[in-house]
mmCIF file of C-alpha atoms in Angstrom:
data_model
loop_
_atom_site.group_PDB
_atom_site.id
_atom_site.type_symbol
_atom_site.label_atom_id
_atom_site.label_comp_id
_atom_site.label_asym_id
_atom_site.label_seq_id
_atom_site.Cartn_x
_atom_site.Cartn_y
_atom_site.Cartn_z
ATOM 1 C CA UNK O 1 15.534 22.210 13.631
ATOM 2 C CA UNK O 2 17.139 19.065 14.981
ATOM 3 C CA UNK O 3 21.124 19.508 14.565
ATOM 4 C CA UNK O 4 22.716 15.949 13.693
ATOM 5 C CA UNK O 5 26.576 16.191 13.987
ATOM 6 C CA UNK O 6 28.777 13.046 11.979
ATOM 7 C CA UNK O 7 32.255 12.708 12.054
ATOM 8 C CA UNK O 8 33.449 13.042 8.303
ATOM 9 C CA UNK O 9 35.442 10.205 7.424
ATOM 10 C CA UNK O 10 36.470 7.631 8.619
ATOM 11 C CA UNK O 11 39.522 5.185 7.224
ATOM 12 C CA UNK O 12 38.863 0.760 8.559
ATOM 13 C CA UNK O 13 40.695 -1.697 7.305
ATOM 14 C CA UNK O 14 39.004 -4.535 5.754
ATOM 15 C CA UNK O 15 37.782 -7.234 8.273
ATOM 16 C CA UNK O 16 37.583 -4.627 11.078
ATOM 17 C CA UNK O 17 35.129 -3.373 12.636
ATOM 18 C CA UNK O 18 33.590 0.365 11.987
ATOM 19 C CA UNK O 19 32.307 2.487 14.044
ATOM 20 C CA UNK O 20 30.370 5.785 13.140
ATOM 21 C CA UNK O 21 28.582 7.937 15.561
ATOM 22 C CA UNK O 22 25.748 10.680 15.361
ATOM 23 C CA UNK O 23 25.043 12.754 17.965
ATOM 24 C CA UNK O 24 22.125 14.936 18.482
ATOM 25 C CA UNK O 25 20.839 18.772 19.553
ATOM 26 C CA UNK O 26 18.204 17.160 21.428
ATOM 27 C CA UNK O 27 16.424 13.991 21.984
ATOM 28 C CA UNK O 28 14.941 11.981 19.374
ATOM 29 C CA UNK O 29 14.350 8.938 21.421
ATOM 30 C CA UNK O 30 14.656 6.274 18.973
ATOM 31 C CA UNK O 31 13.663 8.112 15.895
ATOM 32 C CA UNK O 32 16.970 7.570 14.038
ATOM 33 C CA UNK O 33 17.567 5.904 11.194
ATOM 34 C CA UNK O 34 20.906 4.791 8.875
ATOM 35 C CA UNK O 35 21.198 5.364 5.470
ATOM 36 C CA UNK O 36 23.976 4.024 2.619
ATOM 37 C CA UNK O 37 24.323 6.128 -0.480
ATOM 38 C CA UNK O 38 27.503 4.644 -2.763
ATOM 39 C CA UNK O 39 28.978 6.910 -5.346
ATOM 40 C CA UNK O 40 26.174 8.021 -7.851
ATOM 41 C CA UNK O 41 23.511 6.413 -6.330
ATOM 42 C CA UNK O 42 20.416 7.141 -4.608
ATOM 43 C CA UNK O 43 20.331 6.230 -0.281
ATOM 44 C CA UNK O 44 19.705 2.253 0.576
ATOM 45 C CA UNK O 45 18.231 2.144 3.885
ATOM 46 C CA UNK O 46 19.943 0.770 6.364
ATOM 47 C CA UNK O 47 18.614 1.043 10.058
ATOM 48 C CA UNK O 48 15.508 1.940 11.598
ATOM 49 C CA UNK O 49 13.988 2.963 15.045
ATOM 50 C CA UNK O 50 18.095 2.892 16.378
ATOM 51 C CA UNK O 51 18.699 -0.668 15.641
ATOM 52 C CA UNK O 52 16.260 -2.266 13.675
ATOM 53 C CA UNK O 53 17.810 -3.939 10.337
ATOM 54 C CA UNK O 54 16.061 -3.641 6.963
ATOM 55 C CA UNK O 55 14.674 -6.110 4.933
ATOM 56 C CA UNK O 56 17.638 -7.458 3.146
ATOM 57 C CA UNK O 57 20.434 -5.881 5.005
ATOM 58 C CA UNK O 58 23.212 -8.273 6.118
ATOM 59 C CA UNK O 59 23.799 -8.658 10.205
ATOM 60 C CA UNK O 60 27.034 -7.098 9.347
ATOM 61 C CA UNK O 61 25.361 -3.775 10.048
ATOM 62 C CA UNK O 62 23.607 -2.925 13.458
ATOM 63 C CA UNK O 63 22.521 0.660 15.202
ATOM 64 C CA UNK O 64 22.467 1.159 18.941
ATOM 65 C CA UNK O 65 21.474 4.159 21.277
ATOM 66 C CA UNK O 66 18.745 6.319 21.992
ATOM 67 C CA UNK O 67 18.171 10.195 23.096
ATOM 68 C CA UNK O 68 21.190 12.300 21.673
ATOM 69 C CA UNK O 69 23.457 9.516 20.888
ATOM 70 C CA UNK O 70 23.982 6.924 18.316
ATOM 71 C CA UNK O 71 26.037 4.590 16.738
ATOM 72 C CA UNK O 72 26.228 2.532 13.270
ATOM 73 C CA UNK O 73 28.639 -0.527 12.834
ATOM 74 C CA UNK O 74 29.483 -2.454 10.327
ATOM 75 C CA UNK O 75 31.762 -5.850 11.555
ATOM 76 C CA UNK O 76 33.135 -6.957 9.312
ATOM 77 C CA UNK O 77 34.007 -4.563 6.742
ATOM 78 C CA UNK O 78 34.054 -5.467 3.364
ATOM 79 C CA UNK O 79 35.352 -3.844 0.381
ATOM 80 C CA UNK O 80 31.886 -3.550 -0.894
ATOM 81 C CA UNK O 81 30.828 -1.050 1.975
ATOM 82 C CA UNK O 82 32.679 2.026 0.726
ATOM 83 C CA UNK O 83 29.977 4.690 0.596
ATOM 84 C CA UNK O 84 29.034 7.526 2.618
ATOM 85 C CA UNK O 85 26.400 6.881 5.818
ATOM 86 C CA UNK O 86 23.843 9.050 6.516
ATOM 87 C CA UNK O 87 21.913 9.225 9.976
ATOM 88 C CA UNK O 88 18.324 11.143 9.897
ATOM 89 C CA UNK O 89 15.801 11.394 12.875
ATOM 90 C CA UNK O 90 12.198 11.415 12.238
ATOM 91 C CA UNK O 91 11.053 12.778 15.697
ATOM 92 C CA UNK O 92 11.055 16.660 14.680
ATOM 93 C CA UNK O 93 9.518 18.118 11.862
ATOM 94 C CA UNK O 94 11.547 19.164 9.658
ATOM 95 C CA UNK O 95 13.175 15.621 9.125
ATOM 96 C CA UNK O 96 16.920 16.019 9.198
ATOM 97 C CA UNK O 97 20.284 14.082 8.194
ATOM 98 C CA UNK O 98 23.602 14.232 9.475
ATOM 99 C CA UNK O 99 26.145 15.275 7.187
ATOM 100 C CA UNK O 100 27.540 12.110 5.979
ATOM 101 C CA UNK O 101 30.651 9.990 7.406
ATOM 102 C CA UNK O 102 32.687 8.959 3.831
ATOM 103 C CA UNK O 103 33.870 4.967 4.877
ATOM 104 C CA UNK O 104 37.458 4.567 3.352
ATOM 105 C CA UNK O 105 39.042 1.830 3.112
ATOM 106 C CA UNK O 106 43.498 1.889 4.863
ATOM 107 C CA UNK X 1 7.933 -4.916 -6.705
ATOM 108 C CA UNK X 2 8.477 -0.997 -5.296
ATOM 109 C CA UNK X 3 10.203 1.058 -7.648
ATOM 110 C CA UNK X 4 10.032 5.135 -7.505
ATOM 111 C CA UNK X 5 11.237 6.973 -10.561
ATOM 112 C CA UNK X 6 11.609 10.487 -10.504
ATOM 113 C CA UNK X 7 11.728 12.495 -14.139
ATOM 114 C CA UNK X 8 11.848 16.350 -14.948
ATOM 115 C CA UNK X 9 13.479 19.246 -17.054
ATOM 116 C CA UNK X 10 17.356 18.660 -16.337
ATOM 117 C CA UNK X 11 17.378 22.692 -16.700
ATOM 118 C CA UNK X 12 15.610 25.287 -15.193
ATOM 119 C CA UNK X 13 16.635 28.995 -15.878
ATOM 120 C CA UNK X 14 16.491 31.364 -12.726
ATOM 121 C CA UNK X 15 13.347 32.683 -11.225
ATOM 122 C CA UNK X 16 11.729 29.886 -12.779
ATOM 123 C CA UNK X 17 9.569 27.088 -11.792
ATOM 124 C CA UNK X 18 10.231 23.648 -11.040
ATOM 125 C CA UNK X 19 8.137 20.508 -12.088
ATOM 126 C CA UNK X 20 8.948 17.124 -10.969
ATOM 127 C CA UNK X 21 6.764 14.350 -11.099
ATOM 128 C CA UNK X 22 7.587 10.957 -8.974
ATOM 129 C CA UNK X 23 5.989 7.626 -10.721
ATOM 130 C CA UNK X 24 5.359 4.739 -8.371
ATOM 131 C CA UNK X 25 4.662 1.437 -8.686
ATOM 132 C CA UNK X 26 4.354 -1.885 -6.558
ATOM 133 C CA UNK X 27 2.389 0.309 -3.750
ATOM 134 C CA UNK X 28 -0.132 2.591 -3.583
ATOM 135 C CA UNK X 29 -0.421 6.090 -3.133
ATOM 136 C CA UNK X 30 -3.519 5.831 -0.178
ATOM 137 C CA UNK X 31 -1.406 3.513 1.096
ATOM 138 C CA UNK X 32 1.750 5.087 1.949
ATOM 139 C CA UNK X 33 3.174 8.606 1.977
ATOM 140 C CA UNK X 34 5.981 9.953 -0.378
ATOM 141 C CA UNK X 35 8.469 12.357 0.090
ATOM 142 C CA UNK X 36 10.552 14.533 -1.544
ATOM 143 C CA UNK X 37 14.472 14.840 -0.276
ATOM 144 C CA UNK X 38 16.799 16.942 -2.322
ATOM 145 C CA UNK X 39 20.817 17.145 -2.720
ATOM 146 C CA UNK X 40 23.264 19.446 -2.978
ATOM 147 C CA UNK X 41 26.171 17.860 -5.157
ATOM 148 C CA UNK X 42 28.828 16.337 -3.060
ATOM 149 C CA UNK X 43 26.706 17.749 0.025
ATOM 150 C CA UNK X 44 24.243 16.154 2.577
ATOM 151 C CA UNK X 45 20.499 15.542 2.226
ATOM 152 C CA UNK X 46 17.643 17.778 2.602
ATOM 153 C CA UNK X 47 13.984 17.154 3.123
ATOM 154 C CA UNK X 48 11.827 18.969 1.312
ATOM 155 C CA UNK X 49 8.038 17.858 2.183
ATOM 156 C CA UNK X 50 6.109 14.853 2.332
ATOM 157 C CA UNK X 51 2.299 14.158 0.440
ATOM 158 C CA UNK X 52 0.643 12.043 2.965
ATOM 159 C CA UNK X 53 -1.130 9.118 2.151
ATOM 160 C CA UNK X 54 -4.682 10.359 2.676
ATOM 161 C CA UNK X 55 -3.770 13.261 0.638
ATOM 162 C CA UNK X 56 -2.671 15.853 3.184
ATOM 163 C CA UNK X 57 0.891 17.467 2.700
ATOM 164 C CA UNK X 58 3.503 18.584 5.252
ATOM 165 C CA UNK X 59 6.321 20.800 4.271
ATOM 166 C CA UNK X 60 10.240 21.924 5.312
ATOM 167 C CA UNK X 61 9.619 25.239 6.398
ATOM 168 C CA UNK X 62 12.581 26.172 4.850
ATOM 169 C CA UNK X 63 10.484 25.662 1.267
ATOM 170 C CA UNK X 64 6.875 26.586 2.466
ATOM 171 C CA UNK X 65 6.531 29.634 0.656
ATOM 172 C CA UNK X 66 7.703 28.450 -2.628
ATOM 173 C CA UNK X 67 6.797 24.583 -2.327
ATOM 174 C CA UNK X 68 3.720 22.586 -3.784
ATOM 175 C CA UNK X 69 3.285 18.743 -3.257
ATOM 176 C CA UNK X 70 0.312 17.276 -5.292
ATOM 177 C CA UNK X 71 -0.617 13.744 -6.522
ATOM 178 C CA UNK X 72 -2.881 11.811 -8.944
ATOM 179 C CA UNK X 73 -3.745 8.381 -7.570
ATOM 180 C CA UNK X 74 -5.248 7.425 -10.412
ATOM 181 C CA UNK X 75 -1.599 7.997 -12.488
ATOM 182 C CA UNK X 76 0.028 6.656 -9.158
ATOM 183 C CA UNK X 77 2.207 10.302 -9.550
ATOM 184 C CA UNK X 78 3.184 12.356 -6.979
ATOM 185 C CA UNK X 79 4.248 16.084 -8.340
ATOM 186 C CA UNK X 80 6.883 18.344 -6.615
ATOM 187 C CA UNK X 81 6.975 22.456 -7.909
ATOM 188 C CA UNK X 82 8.774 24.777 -6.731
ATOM 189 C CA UNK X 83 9.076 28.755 -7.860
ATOM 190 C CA UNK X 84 11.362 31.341 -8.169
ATOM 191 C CA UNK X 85 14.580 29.021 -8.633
ATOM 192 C CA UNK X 86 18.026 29.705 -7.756
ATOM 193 C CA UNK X 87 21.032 28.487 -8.592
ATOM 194 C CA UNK X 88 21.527 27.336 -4.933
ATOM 195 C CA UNK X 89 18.131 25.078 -5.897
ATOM 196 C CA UNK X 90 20.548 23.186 -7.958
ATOM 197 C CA UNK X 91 21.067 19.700 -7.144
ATOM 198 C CA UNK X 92 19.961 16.104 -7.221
ATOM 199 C CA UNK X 93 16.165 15.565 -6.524
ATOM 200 C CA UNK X 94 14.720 12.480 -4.798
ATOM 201 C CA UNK X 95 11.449 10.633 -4.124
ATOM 202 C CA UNK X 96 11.337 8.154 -1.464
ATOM 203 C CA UNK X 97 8.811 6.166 0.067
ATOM 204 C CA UNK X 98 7.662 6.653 4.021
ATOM 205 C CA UNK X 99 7.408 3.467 6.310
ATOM 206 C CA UNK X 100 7.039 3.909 9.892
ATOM 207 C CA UNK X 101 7.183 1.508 13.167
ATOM 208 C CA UNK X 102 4.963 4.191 15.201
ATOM 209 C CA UNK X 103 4.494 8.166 15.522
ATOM 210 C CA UNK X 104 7.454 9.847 15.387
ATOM 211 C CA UNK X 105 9.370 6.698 13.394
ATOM 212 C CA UNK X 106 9.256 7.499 9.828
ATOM 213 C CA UNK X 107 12.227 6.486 7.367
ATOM 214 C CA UNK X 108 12.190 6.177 3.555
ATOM 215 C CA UNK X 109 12.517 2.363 2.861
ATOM 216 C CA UNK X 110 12.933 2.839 -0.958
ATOM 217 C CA UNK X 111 14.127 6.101 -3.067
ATOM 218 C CA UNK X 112 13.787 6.584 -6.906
ATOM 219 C CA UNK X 113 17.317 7.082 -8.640
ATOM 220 C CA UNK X 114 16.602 10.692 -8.447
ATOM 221 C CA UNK X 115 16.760 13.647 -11.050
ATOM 222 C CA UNK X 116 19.420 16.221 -11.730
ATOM 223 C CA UNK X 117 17.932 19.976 -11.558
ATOM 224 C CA UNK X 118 20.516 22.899 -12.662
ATOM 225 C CA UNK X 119 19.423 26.261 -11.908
ATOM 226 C CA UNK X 120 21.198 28.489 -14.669
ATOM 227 C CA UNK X 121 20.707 31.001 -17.519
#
């Protein structure tokens, strides 16, 4: 199975920019995708294909990379992003996720 | 407009089975695929299998022996069971819908508001 390693948490302040990265066991070309899931609710996707925004999603959030490598941003934060973000690739079977990175807010 | 809703027993006692059904609505069943992703509370997420859209399934390995996607198109349902139940099998249990940009590129562009399974006696 494809491994997908996040960073845990991460602390931004508000009107910063975040970063979060997910990294790979092998390539997935651009078979990644973002996911939001706030506190008792289900995932909102975020991302797809790497960098491709969902319907809806503001231009705050964007994706870049390809292979083993990727990163989510959000620029600006806002109070309203507080959640945990999931990346998951698509190109293996099984489908994996990362293990979260919580967003917290200095 | 697309909404998912998963709905099931809340309780399961060990060694047990599982049944889950997924409702859909807004889309169709031969139209898209739906998959089932599962939770571990306070933990990451897990896919489970996937009931293709022209009615083939695909499952996690890590499930095969124990897993069963079906549907009924006609109900727009898509069922999820699942034997001999632990207590590790407890968790949060999600539907989601399958949209893809090519082969290889599938992500779930909508999820129901999931279920809560606990595996105990």
């Amino acid at each position: 199975d494809i491994v997908l390693t996040q960073s845990p948490a991460l602390a931004v302040s508000l009107g910063q920019r975040a970063t979060i990265s997910c990294r790979a066991s092998e390539s997935v070309r651009s078979s990644m995708h973002w996911y939001q899931q706030k506190s008792g609710q289900q995932p909102k996707l975020l991302i797809y294909g790497a960098s491709n925004l969902a319907s809806g999603v503001p231009a705050r959030f964007s994706g870049s990379g390809s292979g083993t490598d990727f990163t989510f941003t959000i620029d600006p934060v806002e109070a309203d992003d507080i959640a945990t973000y999931y990346c998951q690739q698509s190109r293996n079977d099984p489908f994996t996720f990362g293990s979260g990175t919580k967003l917290e807010i200095k | 407009q697309v909404q998912l809703k998963e709905s099931g027993p809340g309780l399961v006692q060990p060694s047990q089975t599982l049944s889950l059904t997924c409702t859909v609505s807004g889309f169709s069943l031969t139209s898209y695929s739906v998959h089932w992703v599962r939770q571990h509370s306070g933990k990451s997420l897990e896919w489970m299998g996937r009931m293709w859209s022209d009615g083939d399934t695909s499952y996690n390995s890590a499930f095969t022996s124990r897993l069963s996607i079906s549907r009924d198109t006609s109900k727009s349902q898509v069922f999820l069971k699942m034997n001999s139940l632990q207590t590790e099998d407890t968790g949060t249990y999600y539907c989601a819908r399958e949209d893809t940009m090519g082969i290889t590129s599938w992500y779930f562009d909508f999820w129901g508001p999931g279920t809560m399974v606990t595996v105990s006696s």
